[in-house]
Amino acid sequence: MKEKEQFNVNNKQPHRDIPMWLLQNDDYLPQKDRERYLSKTLLGILGRLIHFRQQMQIQTESFFSVTFKLIYVFLLIFSIALAHTITFLLLLLAGLLAYICLLDGRQILSLLKPAIGAMVFTFIIIVPAIFLQGTIVMLLPFKVFLSTLLVAALSRSTPFYLITKALGGLHVPSVFIMSLDLTINYIVLLGNTAIDLLQALKLRSVGRNTGKYESMGNVLGMTFLKSQEYAKQTHAAMLCRGFTGEYHVVQQHHWQKKYIIYTMAIMLLLVLFIHIEGY
Amino acid sequence: MHIPDNYLSPSTCAVFTAAMLPVWYYSIRKIKMELPKDKIPLIGVGAAFSFLLMMFNLPIPGGTTAHAVGGTLIALLLGPYAACIAISVALFIQALVFGDGGILSFAANCFNMAFVLPFAGYYTFRFIRNLFSSSAGEKIAILLGAYVGINMAAFVAAIEFGVQPLLFTNSAGQALYSPYPLAVAIPAMLLPHLLIAGIAEAVFTLAIYEFIAKVSPGLIQDNKKQKLNPIFALLIVLIIASPLGLLASGTAWGEWGADEIAADASLGTALGYIPAKIANGFSYDALLPDYTMAGMSDVMGYILSAVIGAALLIIVFKIIGTFVSERKRTV
Amino acid sequence: MMNSLIKLLKVQYEYEDIKALTDISLNIAEGEFVLLSGPNGAGKSTLFKLLNGLIFPTGGEYFFADEKITADKLKDIVFAKKFHKRIGYVFQNPDMQLFNHTVYDEIAFGPRQMGLSEIEIKNRVEQLLTFLDIEHLSQRAPYHLSGGEKKKTAIAAVLSLNPDILMMDEPVNGLDEKSRDWIEQFIMDFSKAGKTLLIASHDKAWQLMPGVRVVNFTSEHTIIE
C-alpha cells in the first residue's frame, strides 16, 4: 500500500513542462543516404562473434592431442609450400576431402567458404601471370586452397584456449600467450560493445549523416575507452587473485602409447612427400 | 595486405621469422621494463581492438568502403612496442582462426603490419609533431603518420612479393611462388593503399584519436614518456630503403618487357581476360586427367580420383542439405 | 478506439536453436502505457531488439503502424530511417548508447540528421536539457557522467527525435534512489501527456503506477496479460 501512495503523490520533484513539439507528431520523410558501411560492419562483427561463440563450444575429446595437430598442420602447410608437383597436392586433397565429408553440411560449408574464397582471389590475381609464365603458376591457387582449408579445419576442430595451451608447451613467451588469451576474451567483449554502439548509431541514424567518418570514429573511440576500463578491471581482478606479472601455462607431458601413432603419421607424411617429390 | 601461404617461399618466410624473433623479444622486454604492470592486460585488449578495427568499413567517396589496420593508432595510444605485440597477436588469431594470412607467412605479415607499420607511423608522427608543435601540426602529424605507416607496410609487402620471381624459379625460369616482379608488384600493392586504404587509415586514426583526446585526454598524455630514438628511426629507414637498391639495378626483370604493359595486365584489364582464357586454359576437370598420369601409376591415379570424386559428391549433397533445412526453418 | 501502433501476431524468435521468444501476441495502441514485467532472461531485451527492427521474427508477424516489418522492407533505407525515427529506444545500459563528445552533440545527433535548421536544433536541445534538468551538463563528455546523468542524456538523445513511442529497457537498473524517483516521475508525466510508452522492469512496485497496463513475461519466453 505504501507504494500506491508513493505514486499518487505527484509533488516529489516538480517536473518542468514537456516541450510543446514533443506533444505533436512530426510529419517527417527521411532523405536517402548511404548506409552500407554501417550494415557491412555490423554484419562482419556479428559473423565473427558467432564464430568465436561456436569455437568455444567445440567438443574437445580427440585422439590426437592439440600439440600434435598444431605440429602436423604446420608440417603439411610447409610441404604444400615446397611441393613442385601436383601429385602430392592431389593426394592431400583426397585426404582432406575424405576427412571433411565426414562432417555435417553446415561445418563443411564453414570450412569451404574461406578456402574457396582464398582460391578464387588468388586465381584472379594470378590470371595475368599465365601469359608471362605459363600454367605452372596455376599451382598457386590450389596450394592456397589446401593451406586455407587445413587451417580452417584445425580451428573448427580445436577450441582456441587449447591452442594457446599447446603453444605454452612449445615455449612461446608467456606475455604473448597471456595477450592471446586476453585477446580472445576481449574480442567477444569488445565486439559486443561495438555492436551495441553501432546499433545505437543505426537507430538514431534517421536522416542524412554528414559526419559518417566522425560517427564511426566516435563509436570506435568509445569502444577503446571501454577496453581501457575492462583492462583496468581485469588487472584488478588478477591482482586480487595473486597475479605478480608472470603468467604460467601449465603443461604436463607423459609418455603415451599414442605417441607411436603420432610419430608414424609424421613419418608417413615425410616419406610420401620425399617419394612423390623425388628428393 | 595479409599475405597467404605459398605466395612467399618457405625460405623467405624463414628469413622473416628470423627477423621478427629479435623484434618480438626486444618488444616484450621493452614492455616488461617500461609498461606499468597494470597496463599489461592492455596489450590483449589492444589486440582485440585492432582485430575489430579491421572489420570497421569506412565509407569512401564514390560508394566503396575500405578498412583500416590501426597500427599507428595503437602505437600512438600504447607505444610502438605494445602495438607490435598487440598486432602480432591479432594477426595470429586471424591466421589461425580465420585463415586470413598464412601460417608460414605469419612472420612476414607481422614484419609488415606489426613492425614496419606501427614504427614507421609512430616515428613519422613524432618527427612531424616535433617540427610543428601547434594543434594543427599534431593533426597533420597523425594523418601523415598513419598514411606513411600503412603505405610503408604495403611497400614492404610488395617487395616481398616482388623478389619471389627473382629468387625462386624452376629450371624453365618459371616462378614457383608469387609470379610478379617488383615492377608489377609495387604499383599493384601501392596504388590501392595510396589512394584508398591509406586515406581510410589516416582519417580513422585521426577520428578515433581526437575522440579519445577530447573525452579522456589523460590516456594520451600518459604515453609521452617514450623518447624519439633517432638511431633506431634511422635503422628502420635503412631497412625499409635497402630493397630500393634492388630496384635501381633493374636488369634482372627487364626481360619481362616494358614495365607498363606488365603493370597494365595485372591491374585494370585483368578481368577482361578471364572469360576467354578459362575456356581453353585452366579448368578443374581438365586438370585431373592431365596431371594424375604424370606423376603416379594408373591404379594410384584411379583410386585418388575415386576418393576425390566420392568425397566431393557427399560434400555437395550435405551443403544442399543445409540450404534445404534453413529454408524450412524460415517458413 | 485509438489506432494500433504495434501489433505482434504469434511472434517467435530463436537463434542457434535456442528459443528466446515463443508465441507472443501483443497489441499496443497510441497513448497506451504498457509495462513488461518478468524475470531476467525471459526475453524482454530480445523483444526490444525485435521491435526496433534489429532482429526479425523467425515465426509470426510484426506490424508497426499497420505496416508489416520484415528484413526486406528495412533494406529500403528511407523506410528504415522513418521507422527508426518513430521508435525511441533507451538501452538498458546507457554506456552502450552514447558515443558523442558532448551531451549537446549527443542530443543534437538525431535532429541534425533530420535536416532541421540550426536554430530549431538548438531550440530542441535546450528545451530537452531543461526538461530533463541537465542544462549544466551540456558541454560535458557523456563518458564521464554518473549513471543517472547518463540515463537522462540517453533519454534526451532519444526524445530529440520526437518518437511516436518511447521504449525503455529496465530504466532504473543500477540507479540511486534520487535518479529512480526522477525517472519514475518522468514516466508518469510523459504517459499523462498522452505519449505511448513501453517499459520493461522487473520492479513489482511499478505495476501500481496509475494508468499502467501490465504484461507479464514468463520464463517460458511468452507473455500473459
GROMACS .gro file of N, CA and C in nm, chain A residues 229-277:
model
  147
  229GLU      N    1   3.876   0.049  -1.963
  229GLU     CA    2   3.807   0.018  -1.838
  229GLU      C    3   3.816  -0.132  -1.809
  230TYR      N    4   3.784  -0.211  -1.911
  230TYR     CA    5   3.787  -0.356  -1.894
  230TYR      C    6   3.927  -0.401  -1.852
  231ALA      N    7   4.028  -0.341  -1.917
  231ALA     CA    8   4.165  -0.384  -1.889
  231ALA      C    9   4.201  -0.353  -1.744
  232LYS      N   10   4.159  -0.232  -1.698
  232LYS     CA   11   4.188  -0.197  -1.560
  232LYS      C   12   4.120  -0.294  -1.465
  233GLN      N   13   3.993  -0.324  -1.496
  233GLN     CA   14   3.920  -0.416  -1.408
  233GLN      C   15   3.983  -0.554  -1.408
  234THR      N   16   4.024  -0.598  -1.528
  234THR     CA   17   4.088  -0.730  -1.536
  234THR      C   18   4.214  -0.732  -1.450
  235HIS      N   19   4.292  -0.625  -1.462
  235HIS     CA   20   4.416  -0.621  -1.386
  235HIS      C   21   4.388  -0.626  -1.236
  236ALA      N   22   4.286  -0.549  -1.193
  236ALA     CA   23   4.250  -0.550  -1.052
  236ALA      C   24   4.210  -0.691  -1.010
  237ALA      N   25   4.129  -0.755  -1.094
  237ALA     CA   26   4.085  -0.891  -1.062
  237ALA      C   27   4.203  -0.987  -1.056
  238MET      N   28   4.299  -0.966  -1.148
  238MET     CA   29   4.416  -1.055  -1.149
  238MET      C   30   4.500  -1.034  -1.024
  239LEU      N   31   4.516  -0.906  -0.984
  239LEU     CA   32   4.592  -0.877  -0.863
  239LEU      C   33   4.527  -0.945  -0.742
  240CYS      N   34   4.395  -0.934  -0.736
  240CYS     CA   35   4.324  -0.992  -0.623
  240CYS      C   36   4.345  -1.142  -0.616
  241ARG      N   37   4.375  -1.202  -0.729
  241ARG     CA   38   4.394  -1.347  -0.727
  241ARG      C   39   4.542  -1.382  -0.732
  242GLY      N   40   4.627  -1.286  -0.697
  242GLY     CA   41   4.768  -1.318  -0.679
  242GLY      C   42   4.856  -1.306  -0.802
  243PHE      N   43   4.816  -1.225  -0.899
  243PHE     CA   44   4.896  -1.207  -1.020
  243PHE      C   45   5.016  -1.119  -0.990
  244THR      N   46   5.136  -1.164  -1.030
  244THR     CA   47   5.256  -1.087  -0.998
  244THR      C   48   5.328  -1.038  -1.123
  245GLY      N   49   5.268  -1.052  -1.237
  245GLY     CA   50   5.335  -1.009  -1.360
  245GLY      C   51   5.384  -1.127  -1.442
  246GLU      N   52   5.381  -1.245  -1.382
  246GLU     CA   53   5.420  -1.366  -1.456
  246GLU      C   54   5.294  -1.448  -1.485
  247TYR      N   55   5.294  -1.508  -1.597
  247TYR     CA   56   5.176  -1.583  -1.638
  247TYR      C   57   5.223  -1.723  -1.673
  248HIS      N   58   5.176  -1.821  -1.597
  248HIS     CA   59   5.227  -1.956  -1.620
  248HIS      C   60   5.125  -2.040  -1.695
  249VAL      N   61   5.175  -2.114  -1.790
  249VAL     CA   62   5.090  -2.207  -1.861
  249VAL      C   63   5.127  -2.346  -1.815
  250VAL      N   64   5.030  -2.413  -1.754
  250VAL     CA   65   5.059  -2.546  -1.700
  250VAL      C   66   5.052  -2.648  -1.813
  251GLN      N   67   5.152  -2.728  -1.820
  251GLN     CA   68   5.157  -2.826  -1.928
  251GLN      C   69   5.228  -2.950  -1.875
  252GLN      N   70   5.165  -3.063  -1.891
  252GLN     CA   71   5.229  -3.186  -1.844
  252GLN      C   72   5.248  -3.282  -1.960
  253HIS      N   73   5.362  -3.343  -1.963
  253HIS     CA   74   5.387  -3.442  -2.068
  253HIS      C   75   5.412  -3.578  -2.004
  254HIS      N   76   5.333  -3.677  -2.042
  254HIS     CA   77   5.359  -3.814  -2.001
  254HIS      C   78   5.373  -3.895  -2.127
  255TRP      N   79   5.457  -3.994  -2.120
  255TRP     CA   80   5.469  -4.081  -2.235
  255TRP      C   81   5.339  -4.158  -2.254
  256GLN      N   82   5.288  -4.157  -2.374
  256GLN     CA   83   5.165  -4.231  -2.401
  256GLN      C   84   5.186  -4.315  -2.524
  257LYS      N   85   5.112  -4.426  -2.529
  257LYS     CA   86   5.129  -4.517  -2.643
  257LYS      C   87   5.091  -4.449  -2.774
  258LYS      N   88   4.996  -4.356  -2.767
  258LYS     CA   89   4.952  -4.297  -2.893
  258LYS      C   90   5.061  -4.211  -2.959
  259TYR      N   91   5.165  -4.179  -2.884
  259TYR     CA   92   5.275  -4.104  -2.945
  259TYR      C   93   5.340  -4.183  -3.057
  260ILE      N   94   5.337  -4.317  -3.045
  260ILE     CA   95   5.392  -4.400  -3.153
  260ILE      C   96   5.314  -4.375  -3.281
  261ILE      N   97   5.183  -4.368  -3.266
  261ILE     CA   98   5.099  -4.344  -3.384
  261ILE      C   99   5.125  -4.204  -3.439
  262TYR      N  100   5.143  -4.106  -3.347
  262TYR     CA  101   5.176  -3.970  -3.393
  262TYR      C  102   5.303  -3.973  -3.478
  263THR      N  103   5.405  -4.040  -3.426
  263THR     CA  104   5.532  -4.045  -3.497
  263THR      C  105   5.513  -4.111  -3.633
  264MET      N  106   5.434  -4.220  -3.634
  264MET     CA  107   5.412  -4.288  -3.761
  264MET      C  108   5.342  -4.197  -3.861
  265ALA      N  109   5.245  -4.121  -3.814
  265ALA     CA  110   5.172  -4.030  -3.903
  265ALA      C  111   5.268  -3.929  -3.965
  266ILE      N  112   5.360  -3.879  -3.883
  266ILE     CA  113   5.455  -3.780  -3.934
  266ILE      C  114   5.551  -3.845  -4.033
  267MET      N  115   5.598  -3.967  -3.999
  267MET     CA  116   5.689  -4.039  -4.090
  267MET      C  117   5.622  -4.063  -4.225
  268LEU      N  118   5.496  -4.106  -4.219
  268LEU     CA  119   5.422  -4.136  -4.342
  268LEU      C  120   5.420  -4.014  -4.433
  269LEU      N  121   5.389  -3.901  -4.371
  269LEU     CA  122   5.383  -3.776  -4.448
  269LEU      C  123   5.517  -3.746  -4.513
  270LEU      N  124   5.624  -3.759  -4.434
  270LEU     CA  125   5.757  -3.726  -4.488
  270LEU      C  126   5.797  -3.820  -4.600
  271VAL      N  127   5.772  -3.951  -4.579
  271VAL     CA  128   5.807  -4.049  -4.681
  271VAL      C  129   5.731  -4.022  -4.810
  272LEU      N  130   5.602  -4.000  -4.798
  272LEU     CA  131   5.521  -3.972  -4.917
  272LEU      C  132   5.574  -3.849  -4.990
  273PHE      N  133   5.602  -3.746  -4.912
  273PHE     CA  134   5.645  -3.621  -4.973
  273PHE      C  135   5.776  -3.641  -5.048
  274ILE      N  136   5.872  -3.705  -4.981
  274ILE     CA  137   6.003  -3.723  -5.042
  274ILE      C  138   5.993  -3.814  -5.164
  275HIS      N  139   5.911  -3.920  -5.153
  275HIS     CA  140   5.896  -4.013  -5.264
  275HIS      C  141   5.834  -3.944  -5.385
  276ILE      N  142   5.721  -3.877  -5.363
  276ILE     CA  143   5.649  -3.818  -5.475
  276ILE      C  144   5.725  -3.700  -5.536
  277GLU      N  145   5.783  -3.619  -5.449
  277GLU     CA  146   5.852  -3.501  -5.499
  277GLU      C  147   5.990  -3.536  -5.554
   0.00000   0.00000   0.00000
